Short mmCIF file of C-alpha atoms in Angstrom, two decimals:
data_model
loop_
_atom_site.label_atom_id
_atom_site.label_comp_id
_atom_site.label_asym_id
_atom_site.label_seq_id
_atom_site.Cartn_x
_atom_site.Cartn_y
_atom_site.Cartn_z
CA UNK A 804 6.86 16.50 20.51
CA UNK A 805 6.74 20.25 18.73
CA UNK A 806 3.52 21.33 18.14
CA UNK A 807 2.09 21.11 14.93
CA UNK A 808 1.06 24.48 12.23
CA UNK A 809 -2.19 25.34 11.81
CA UNK A 810 -3.61 23.39 8.95
CA UNK A 811 -3.50 24.84 5.06
CA UNK A 812 -6.81 24.07 4.56
CA UNK A 813 -8.56 22.41 1.72
CA UNK A 814 -11.74 23.84 0.01
CA UNK A 815 -13.76 21.30 -1.83
CA UNK A 816 -16.01 24.15 -2.83
CA UNK A 817 -15.59 27.74 -3.15
CA UNK A 818 -15.57 30.18 -0.28
CA UNK A 819 -13.55 27.97 1.94
CA UNK A 820 -16.57 25.64 2.15
CA UNK A 821 -19.07 28.15 3.21
CA UNK A 822 -22.57 27.15 1.35
CA UNK A 823 -23.21 29.38 -1.52
CA UNK A 824 -26.45 29.56 -3.73
CA UNK A 825 -26.58 27.48 -6.83
CA UNK A 826 -27.07 30.20 -8.75
CA UNK A 827 -23.32 31.45 -7.61
CA UNK A 828 -22.14 27.78 -7.64
CA UNK A 829 -23.08 28.06 -11.14
CA UNK A 830 -21.33 31.43 -12.16
CA UNK A 831 -18.06 29.98 -9.80
CA UNK A 832 -18.22 26.67 -12.25
CA UNK A 833 -18.60 28.68 -15.21
CA UNK A 834 -15.34 30.62 -14.39
CA UNK A 835 -13.61 27.73 -13.59
CA UNK A 836 -14.28 26.22 -16.77
CA UNK A 837 -13.42 29.17 -18.77
CA UNK A 838 -9.87 29.21 -16.65
CA UNK A 839 -9.72 25.71 -17.86
CA UNK A 840 -10.17 25.86 -21.09
CA UNK A 841 -7.62 29.13 -21.02
CA UNK A 842 -4.98 27.03 -19.31
CA UNK A 843 -5.43 23.89 -21.17
CA UNK A 844 -5.00 25.80 -24.54
CA UNK A 845 -2.17 27.87 -23.53
CA UNK A 846 -0.57 24.31 -22.36
CA UNK A 847 -1.63 22.82 -25.50
CA UNK A 848 0.08 25.59 -27.40
CA UNK A 849 3.26 25.15 -25.34
CA UNK A 850 2.99 21.44 -26.21
CA UNK A 851 3.21 20.69 -22.58
CA UNK A 852 2.43 16.98 -21.44
CA UNK A 853 -1.20 16.39 -20.14
CA UNK A 854 -1.93 20.03 -21.36
CA UNK A 855 -6.02 19.53 -20.68
CA UNK A 856 -5.09 18.12 -17.24
CA UNK A 857 -2.18 20.33 -15.99
CA UNK A 858 -3.43 23.57 -17.74
CA UNK A 859 -6.39 23.36 -15.88
CA UNK A 860 -5.14 22.15 -12.50
CA UNK A 861 -2.66 25.12 -13.03
CA UNK A 862 -5.14 27.91 -13.75
CA UNK A 863 -7.47 26.80 -11.36
CA UNK A 864 -5.22 26.57 -8.62
CA UNK A 865 -3.33 29.66 -8.98
CA UNK A 866 -6.73 31.55 -9.25
CA UNK A 867 -8.12 30.18 -6.07
CA UNK A 868 -4.72 30.62 -4.02
CA UNK A 869 -4.96 34.18 -5.04
CA UNK A 870 -8.51 34.47 -3.66
CA UNK A 871 -10.86 33.94 -6.77
CA UNK A 872 -13.62 32.19 -5.90
CA UNK A 873 -14.58 28.84 -8.08
CA UNK A 874 -16.17 26.22 -7.98
CA UNK A 875 -16.08 22.26 -9.03
CA UNK A 876 -19.35 20.19 -8.83
CA UNK A 877 -19.52 16.68 -7.48
CA UNK A 878 -20.70 15.66 -10.22
CA UNK A 879 -18.79 17.22 -12.68
CA UNK A 880 -15.63 15.49 -10.93
CA UNK A 881 -17.38 12.01 -11.40
CA UNK A 882 -17.84 12.96 -15.03
CA UNK A 883 -14.01 13.05 -15.48
CA UNK A 884 -13.57 10.06 -13.66
CA UNK A 885 -15.96 8.30 -15.61
CA UNK A 886 -14.19 9.09 -18.81
CA UNK A 887 -10.71 7.89 -17.58
CA UNK A 888 -11.75 4.85 -16.23
CA UNK A 889 -13.60 3.72 -19.67
CA UNK A 890 -10.54 5.12 -21.72
CA UNK A 891 -8.39 2.94 -19.66
CA UNK A 892 -10.25 0.09 -19.48
CA UNK A 893 -10.46 -0.07 -23.49
CA UNK A 894 -6.67 -1.12 -23.68
CA UNK A 895 -6.97 -4.20 -21.56
CA UNK A 896 -7.65 -6.77 -24.54
CA UNK A 897 -7.55 -10.58 -24.40
CA UNK A 898 -3.95 -10.93 -25.12
CA UNK A 899 -3.12 -7.68 -22.55
CA UNK A 900 -4.70 -9.92 -20.02
CA UNK A 901 -3.04 -12.98 -20.59
CA UNK A 902 0.44 -11.21 -20.11
CA UNK A 903 -0.81 -9.20 -16.85
CA UNK A 904 -1.65 -12.29 -14.87
CA UNK A 905 2.00 -12.88 -15.16
CA UNK A 906 2.61 -9.93 -13.18
CA UNK A 907 0.91 -11.00 -9.96
CA UNK A 908 4.32 -10.48 -7.84
CA UNK A 909 5.59 -7.49 -9.44
CA UNK A 910 1.96 -5.98 -8.17
CA UNK A 911 1.90 -7.31 -4.75
CA UNK A 912 5.80 -6.18 -4.37
CA UNK A 913 4.06 -2.96 -5.48
CA UNK A 914 1.53 -2.70 -2.77
CA UNK A 915 4.33 -3.73 -0.44
CA UNK A 916 6.74 -0.77 -1.43
CA UNK A 917 3.87 1.54 -1.13
CA UNK A 918 3.49 0.60 2.67
CA UNK A 919 7.12 0.96 3.00
CA UNK A 920 7.02 4.47 1.68
CA UNK A 921 4.05 5.70 3.47
CA UNK A 922 5.56 4.38 6.74
CA UNK A 923 8.89 6.40 6.16
CA UNK A 924 6.77 9.31 5.23
CA UNK A 925 4.84 9.44 8.63
CA UNK A 926 7.98 9.34 10.51
CA UNK A 927 9.25 11.87 8.43
CA UNK A 928 6.33 14.24 8.93
CA UNK A 929 6.44 13.40 12.64
CA UNK A 930 9.17 14.60 12.76
CA UNK A 931 9.70 18.04 10.29
CA UNK A 932 6.16 18.88 10.36
CA UNK A 933 5.04 17.87 13.96
CA UNK A 934 2.34 16.16 13.21
CA UNK A 935 0.18 13.52 15.44
CA UNK A 936 1.03 10.19 14.99
CA UNK A 937 -2.53 9.34 13.33
CA UNK A 938 -2.57 12.66 11.25
CA UNK A 939 1.06 12.30 9.99
CA UNK A 940 0.31 8.26 8.83
CA UNK A 941 -2.73 9.05 6.99
CA UNK A 942 -1.11 11.94 5.52
CA UNK A 943 1.81 10.00 4.25
CA UNK A 944 0.04 7.04 3.30
CA UNK A 945 -0.17 6.28 -0.38
CA UNK A 946 -3.26 6.04 -1.26
CA UNK A 947 -6.99 8.36 -2.06
CA UNK A 948 -7.12 11.70 -0.76
CA UNK A 949 -10.50 11.63 0.35
CA UNK A 950 -10.41 7.55 1.70
CA UNK A 951 -6.89 8.36 3.59
CA UNK A 952 -8.67 11.71 4.91
CA UNK A 953 -11.91 9.49 6.76
CA UNK A 954 -9.39 6.63 7.93
CA UNK A 955 -7.63 9.30 9.59
CA UNK A 956 -10.93 11.28 11.15
CA UNK A 957 -11.56 7.95 12.21
CA UNK A 958 -8.41 7.03 14.06
CA UNK A 959 -8.18 10.87 15.14
CA UNK A 960 -6.34 12.37 12.77
CA UNK A 961 -6.68 16.00 11.61
CA UNK A 962 -8.74 15.57 8.50
CA UNK A 963 -7.44 18.94 6.40
CA UNK A 964 -3.77 18.73 7.39
CA UNK A 965 -4.16 15.48 5.39
CA UNK A 966 -6.20 16.43 2.67
CA UNK A 967 -3.81 19.14 2.17
CA UNK A 968 -1.12 16.80 2.61
CA UNK A 969 -2.33 14.80 -0.34
CA UNK A 970 -3.37 17.34 -2.65
CA UNK A 971 0.12 18.95 -2.49
CA UNK A 972 1.41 15.56 -3.41
CA UNK A 973 -0.96 14.95 -6.38
CA UNK A 974 -0.05 18.37 -7.68
CA UNK A 975 4.16 17.48 -7.74
CA UNK A 976 3.54 14.49 -9.20
CA UNK A 977 1.46 15.37 -11.53
CA UNK A 978 3.70 18.54 -12.21
CA UNK A 979 7.24 16.62 -12.21
CA UNK A 980 6.70 13.46 -13.56
CA UNK A 981 5.23 14.39 -17.09
CA UNK A 982 7.86 17.00 -17.29
CA UNK A 983 10.82 15.21 -16.35
CA UNK A 984 9.54 12.14 -18.87
CA UNK A 985 9.50 14.71 -21.61
CA UNK A 986 13.00 16.07 -20.71
CA UNK A 987 14.60 13.09 -20.68
CA UNK A 988 13.03 11.91 -23.88
CA UNK A 989 11.31 8.92 -21.99
CA UNK A 990 8.67 7.37 -24.31
CA UNK A 991 7.81 3.89 -25.36
CA UNK A 992 6.67 1.76 -28.27
CA UNK A 993 5.04 -1.04 -26.37
CA UNK A 994 2.36 -3.06 -27.99
CA UNK A 995 -0.77 -1.40 -26.36
CA UNK A 996 -3.68 -0.30 -27.93
CA UNK A 997 -7.23 0.52 -27.14
CA UNK A 998 -9.47 -2.71 -28.26
CA UNK A 999 -11.58 -0.55 -30.21
CA UNK A 1000 -10.02 0.86 -33.10
CA UNK A 1001 -13.30 3.13 -34.62
CA UNK A 1002 -16.25 5.37 -32.92
CA UNK A 1003 -19.42 3.82 -33.51
CA UNK A 1004 -22.34 5.91 -32.17
CA UNK A 1005 -24.51 2.73 -30.95
CA UNK A 1006 -21.46 1.00 -29.56
CA UNK A 1007 -20.80 3.88 -27.44
CA UNK A 1008 -24.68 4.10 -26.73
CA UNK A 1009 -24.42 0.71 -24.64
CA UNK A 1010 -20.50 1.91 -23.63
CA UNK A 1011 -22.26 4.72 -21.80
CA UNK A 1012 -25.00 2.62 -20.17
CA UNK A 1013 -22.90 0.12 -19.03
CA UNK A 1014 -20.34 2.17 -17.52
CA UNK A 1015 -22.53 4.58 -15.91
CA UNK A 1016 -23.89 1.19 -14.47
CA UNK A 1017 -20.74 -0.17 -13.10
CA UNK A 1018 -20.04 3.64 -11.47
CA UNK A 1019 -23.55 3.63 -9.73
CA UNK A 1020 -22.84 -0.01 -8.71
CA UNK A 1021 -19.67 0.58 -6.92
CA UNK A 1022 -21.18 4.09 -5.33
CA UNK A 1023 -24.04 1.82 -3.68
CA UNK A 1024 -20.84 -0.63 -2.23
CA UNK A 1025 -18.96 2.40 -1.17
CA UNK A 1026 -16.14 1.70 -3.19
CA UNK A 1027 -13.26 4.09 -3.14
CA UNK A 1028 -13.24 6.00 -6.55
CA UNK A 1029 -16.13 4.58 -7.60
CA UNK A 1030 -16.59 6.36 -11.10
CA UNK A 1031 -13.15 5.42 -11.93
CA UNK A 1032 -13.33 2.13 -10.77
CA UNK A 1033 -16.72 1.08 -12.28
CA UNK A 1034 -16.22 2.39 -15.70
CA UNK A 1035 -12.85 0.97 -15.66
CA UNK A 1036 -13.85 -2.84 -14.32
CA UNK A 1037 -17.06 -2.53 -16.46
CA UNK A 1038 -14.89 -1.74 -19.60
CA UNK A 1039 -12.22 -4.43 -19.04
CA UNK A 1040 -14.84 -6.74 -18.76
CA UNK A 1041 -16.11 -6.00 -22.20
CA UNK A 1042 -12.74 -5.59 -23.91
CA UNK A 1043 -10.72 -8.91 -22.08
CA UNK A 1044 -13.91 -10.69 -23.56
CA UNK A 1045 -13.24 -9.81 -27.13
CA UNK A 1046 -15.72 -7.17 -27.27
CA UNK A 1047 -14.76 -3.90 -29.25
CA UNK A 1048 -17.92 -1.51 -29.26
CA UNK A 1049 -16.50 1.83 -29.49
CA UNK A 1050 -13.39 4.04 -28.99
CA UNK A 1051 -13.70 7.33 -26.75
CA UNK A 1052 -13.26 10.59 -29.36
CA UNK A 1053 -10.10 12.27 -28.18
CA UNK A 1054 -12.11 15.31 -27.38
CA UNK A 1055 -14.11 13.01 -24.99
CA UNK A 1056 -10.98 12.24 -22.96
CA UNK A 1057 -9.51 15.79 -22.99
CA UNK A 1058 -12.92 16.73 -21.75
CA UNK A 1059 -12.62 14.17 -18.91
CA UNK A 1060 -9.09 15.05 -18.25
CA UNK A 1061 -10.16 18.98 -17.77
CA UNK A 1062 -12.83 18.11 -15.28
CA UNK A 1063 -10.21 16.25 -13.05
CA UNK A 1064 -8.14 19.23 -13.33
CA UNK A 1065 -11.03 21.58 -12.22
CA UNK A 1066 -11.64 19.30 -9.38
CA UNK A 1067 -7.87 19.45 -8.24
CA UNK A 1068 -7.47 22.93 -8.66
CA UNK A 1069 -10.72 24.07 -7.11
CA UNK A 1070 -9.37 22.23 -4.12
CA UNK A 1071 -6.85 25.16 -2.94
CA UNK A 1072 -7.90 27.38 -0.39
CA UNK A 1073 -7.06 31.38 -0.51
CA UNK A 1074 -3.46 31.37 1.03
CA UNK A 1075 -2.63 27.73 0.55
CA UNK A 1076 0.98 28.16 0.25
CA UNK A 1077 1.18 30.59 2.99
CA UNK A 1078 0.03 29.01 5.72
CA UNK A 1079 1.56 25.99 7.65
CA UNK A 1080 4.89 26.51 5.63
CA UNK A 1081 6.44 24.11 7.80
CA UNK A 1082 3.82 21.03 6.85
CA UNK A 1083 3.67 21.84 3.34
CA UNK A 1084 7.45 21.90 3.27
CA UNK A 1085 7.83 18.73 4.70
CA UNK A 1086 5.04 17.10 2.70
CA UNK A 1087 7.21 18.46 -0.48
CA UNK A 1088 10.37 16.99 0.51
CA UNK A 1089 8.97 13.93 1.76
CA UNK A 1090 6.98 13.53 -2.23
CA UNK A 1091 10.30 14.14 -3.98
CA UNK A 1092 12.19 12.02 -2.06
CA UNK A 1093 9.06 9.41 -2.64
CA UNK A 1094 9.54 10.02 -6.30
CA UNK A 1095 13.28 9.24 -6.54
CA UNK A 1096 13.24 6.03 -4.17
CA UNK A 1097 10.35 4.71 -5.83
CA UNK A 1098 12.30 5.46 -9.29
CA UNK A 1099 15.33 3.42 -8.10
CA UNK A 1100 12.87 0.24 -6.40
CA UNK A 1101 10.83 0.29 -9.88
CA UNK A 1102 14.53 0.15 -11.91
CA UNK A 1103 15.22 -2.64 -9.94
CA UNK A 1104 11.67 -4.29 -10.19
CA UNK A 1105 11.39 -3.72 -13.70
CA UNK A 1106 14.65 -5.56 -14.79
CA UNK A 1107 13.41 -8.24 -12.77
CA UNK A 1108 9.81 -8.41 -14.05
CA UNK A 1109 10.87 -7.84 -17.91
CA UNK A 1110 8.88 -4.75 -17.94
CA UNK A 1111 10.56 -1.42 -19.33
CA UNK A 1112 11.90 0.57 -16.53
CA UNK A 1113 10.28 4.02 -17.45
CA UNK A 1114 6.79 2.00 -17.49
CA UNK A 1115 7.40 0.55 -14.29
CA UNK A 1116 8.20 3.72 -12.22
CA UNK A 1117 5.10 5.13 -13.63
CA UNK A 1118 3.23 1.80 -11.91
CA UNK A 1119 4.76 2.50 -8.85
CA UNK A 1120 5.10 6.45 -8.81
CA UNK A 1121 3.18 8.20 -5.60
CA UNK A 1122 0.83 9.42 -7.94
CA UNK A 1123 -3.13 8.28 -8.58
CA UNK A 1124 -4.66 5.98 -11.06
CA UNK A 1125 -5.75 8.87 -13.82
CA UNK A 1126 -2.84 10.98 -13.53
CA UNK A 1127 0.09 8.13 -13.74
CA UNK A 1128 -2.32 6.06 -16.23
CA UNK A 1129 -3.07 9.27 -18.51
CA UNK A 1130 0.69 9.70 -18.29
CA UNK A 1131 1.53 6.06 -19.61
CA UNK A 1132 -1.10 6.78 -22.49
CA UNK A 1133 0.36 10.21 -23.59
CA UNK A 1134 4.12 8.21 -24.06
CA UNK A 1135 2.56 4.83 -25.15
CA UNK A 1136 4.16 3.09 -22.03
CA UNK A 1137 2.14 0.17 -21.20
CA UNK A 1138 -1.44 1.99 -20.18
CA UNK A 1139 -2.27 -1.42 -18.60
CA UNK A 1140 0.41 -2.14 -16.73
CA UNK A 1141 0.64 1.26 -14.78
CA UNK A 1142 -3.35 0.98 -14.49
CA UNK A 1143 -3.19 -2.51 -13.08
CA UNK A 1144 -0.56 -1.29 -10.25
CA UNK A 1145 -2.16 1.76 -9.44
CA UNK A 1146 -6.06 0.33 -8.91
CA UNK A 1147 -4.23 -2.65 -6.75
CA UNK A 1148 -2.53 -0.45 -4.76
CA UNK A 1149 -5.63 1.89 -4.15
CA UNK A 1150 -7.83 -1.06 -3.25
CA UNK A 1151 -5.20 -2.64 -0.74
CA UNK A 1152 -4.46 0.73 0.85
CA UNK A 1153 -8.44 1.30 1.75
CA UNK A 1154 -8.25 -2.50 2.98
CA UNK A 1155 -5.20 -2.23 4.82
CA UNK A 1156 -3.97 1.04 6.11
CA UNK A 1157 -6.25 0.98 8.73
CA UNK A 1158 -4.74 -2.41 10.11
CA UNK A 1159 -1.21 -1.16 9.01
CA UNK A 1160 -1.76 2.14 11.17
CA UNK A 1161 -2.48 0.10 14.25
CA UNK A 1162 0.40 -2.07 13.90
CA UNK A 1163 2.94 0.72 13.67
CA UNK A 1164 1.20 2.39 16.53
CA UNK A 1165 1.41 -0.86 18.91
CA UNK A 1166 5.16 -1.18 17.42
CA UNK A 1167 6.15 2.53 18.46
CA UNK A 1168 4.13 1.86 22.02
CA UNK A 1169 6.45 -0.82 23.08
CA UNK A 1170 9.45 0.59 22.26
CA UNK A 1171 8.41 3.44 24.12
CA UNK A 1172 7.77 1.27 27.46
CA UNK A 1173 11.30 0.01 26.84
#
């Protein structure tokens, strides 16, 4: 097996992970917010899709890769995830939940497809990026970056390579799919709307208290993406029971997108794209192939399940809950369907990724022994 290149490196804090004082971190965070505001404003002026997610992501990502020291607080990312989870949960009215109940088998097939995509991607990365088996498997798995990095570390994988692969995958998905939909003129008129139609201060206060409690509960049980899942599940329970407390203001939703964009953009270390070009090129090729193959799978599944193909492509794409669900929201393409697929896949990958890795490793070892 060829030797793997040095990891391109991913930072969650400025300074390539070095500890900084609270004052310095605050200034770097302020600079990141300023860049995010500018990037979002430019993208909004250009009428790009998801301007308040893509603008901050690209602005902060470009700045960090050329060496500018930025910072993103974990609480800031959590706040952004809370906003998105709450906003998405408002779509799960009783009528929507009844419709989703009949889609259990396409959702199950979507999980199985994600496993297949991950296994194929792992084989590709082993061959063309020279990664060892655990690193390649968890770098290619279609799951959350932090969860896959932790599981990969437990199985002997290289955490930095896994995290870098997922960071690049999310970047490519976020940038390519919304722009492709805009370019192709794909949008929908599906009858999904948030249950709450008006902003109510009292209802908003109740919604904040309940959803923050849900996020804290999910964090306590170490659930993946606790602030997305916690706020989402609580809001779904409230909305599905026929209670519509308040809608989230558009400004709050935009701010949540910007905070997620800052968190993603500040993960890039200086010189990210100049290091380990072989690994990054392989991940980019794998991601593009995964998007194309998933689109074909989604086309067939959408026809069989009676779900619009454009919605099913977002539901089965190798992106994340927030990014793909926000794209569906922007294009009126079945937010609850996309969210249900993405949430189920995320939870399933956390539960089965380790088992699938051990099974695939055992199969590979038996073949090698023949």
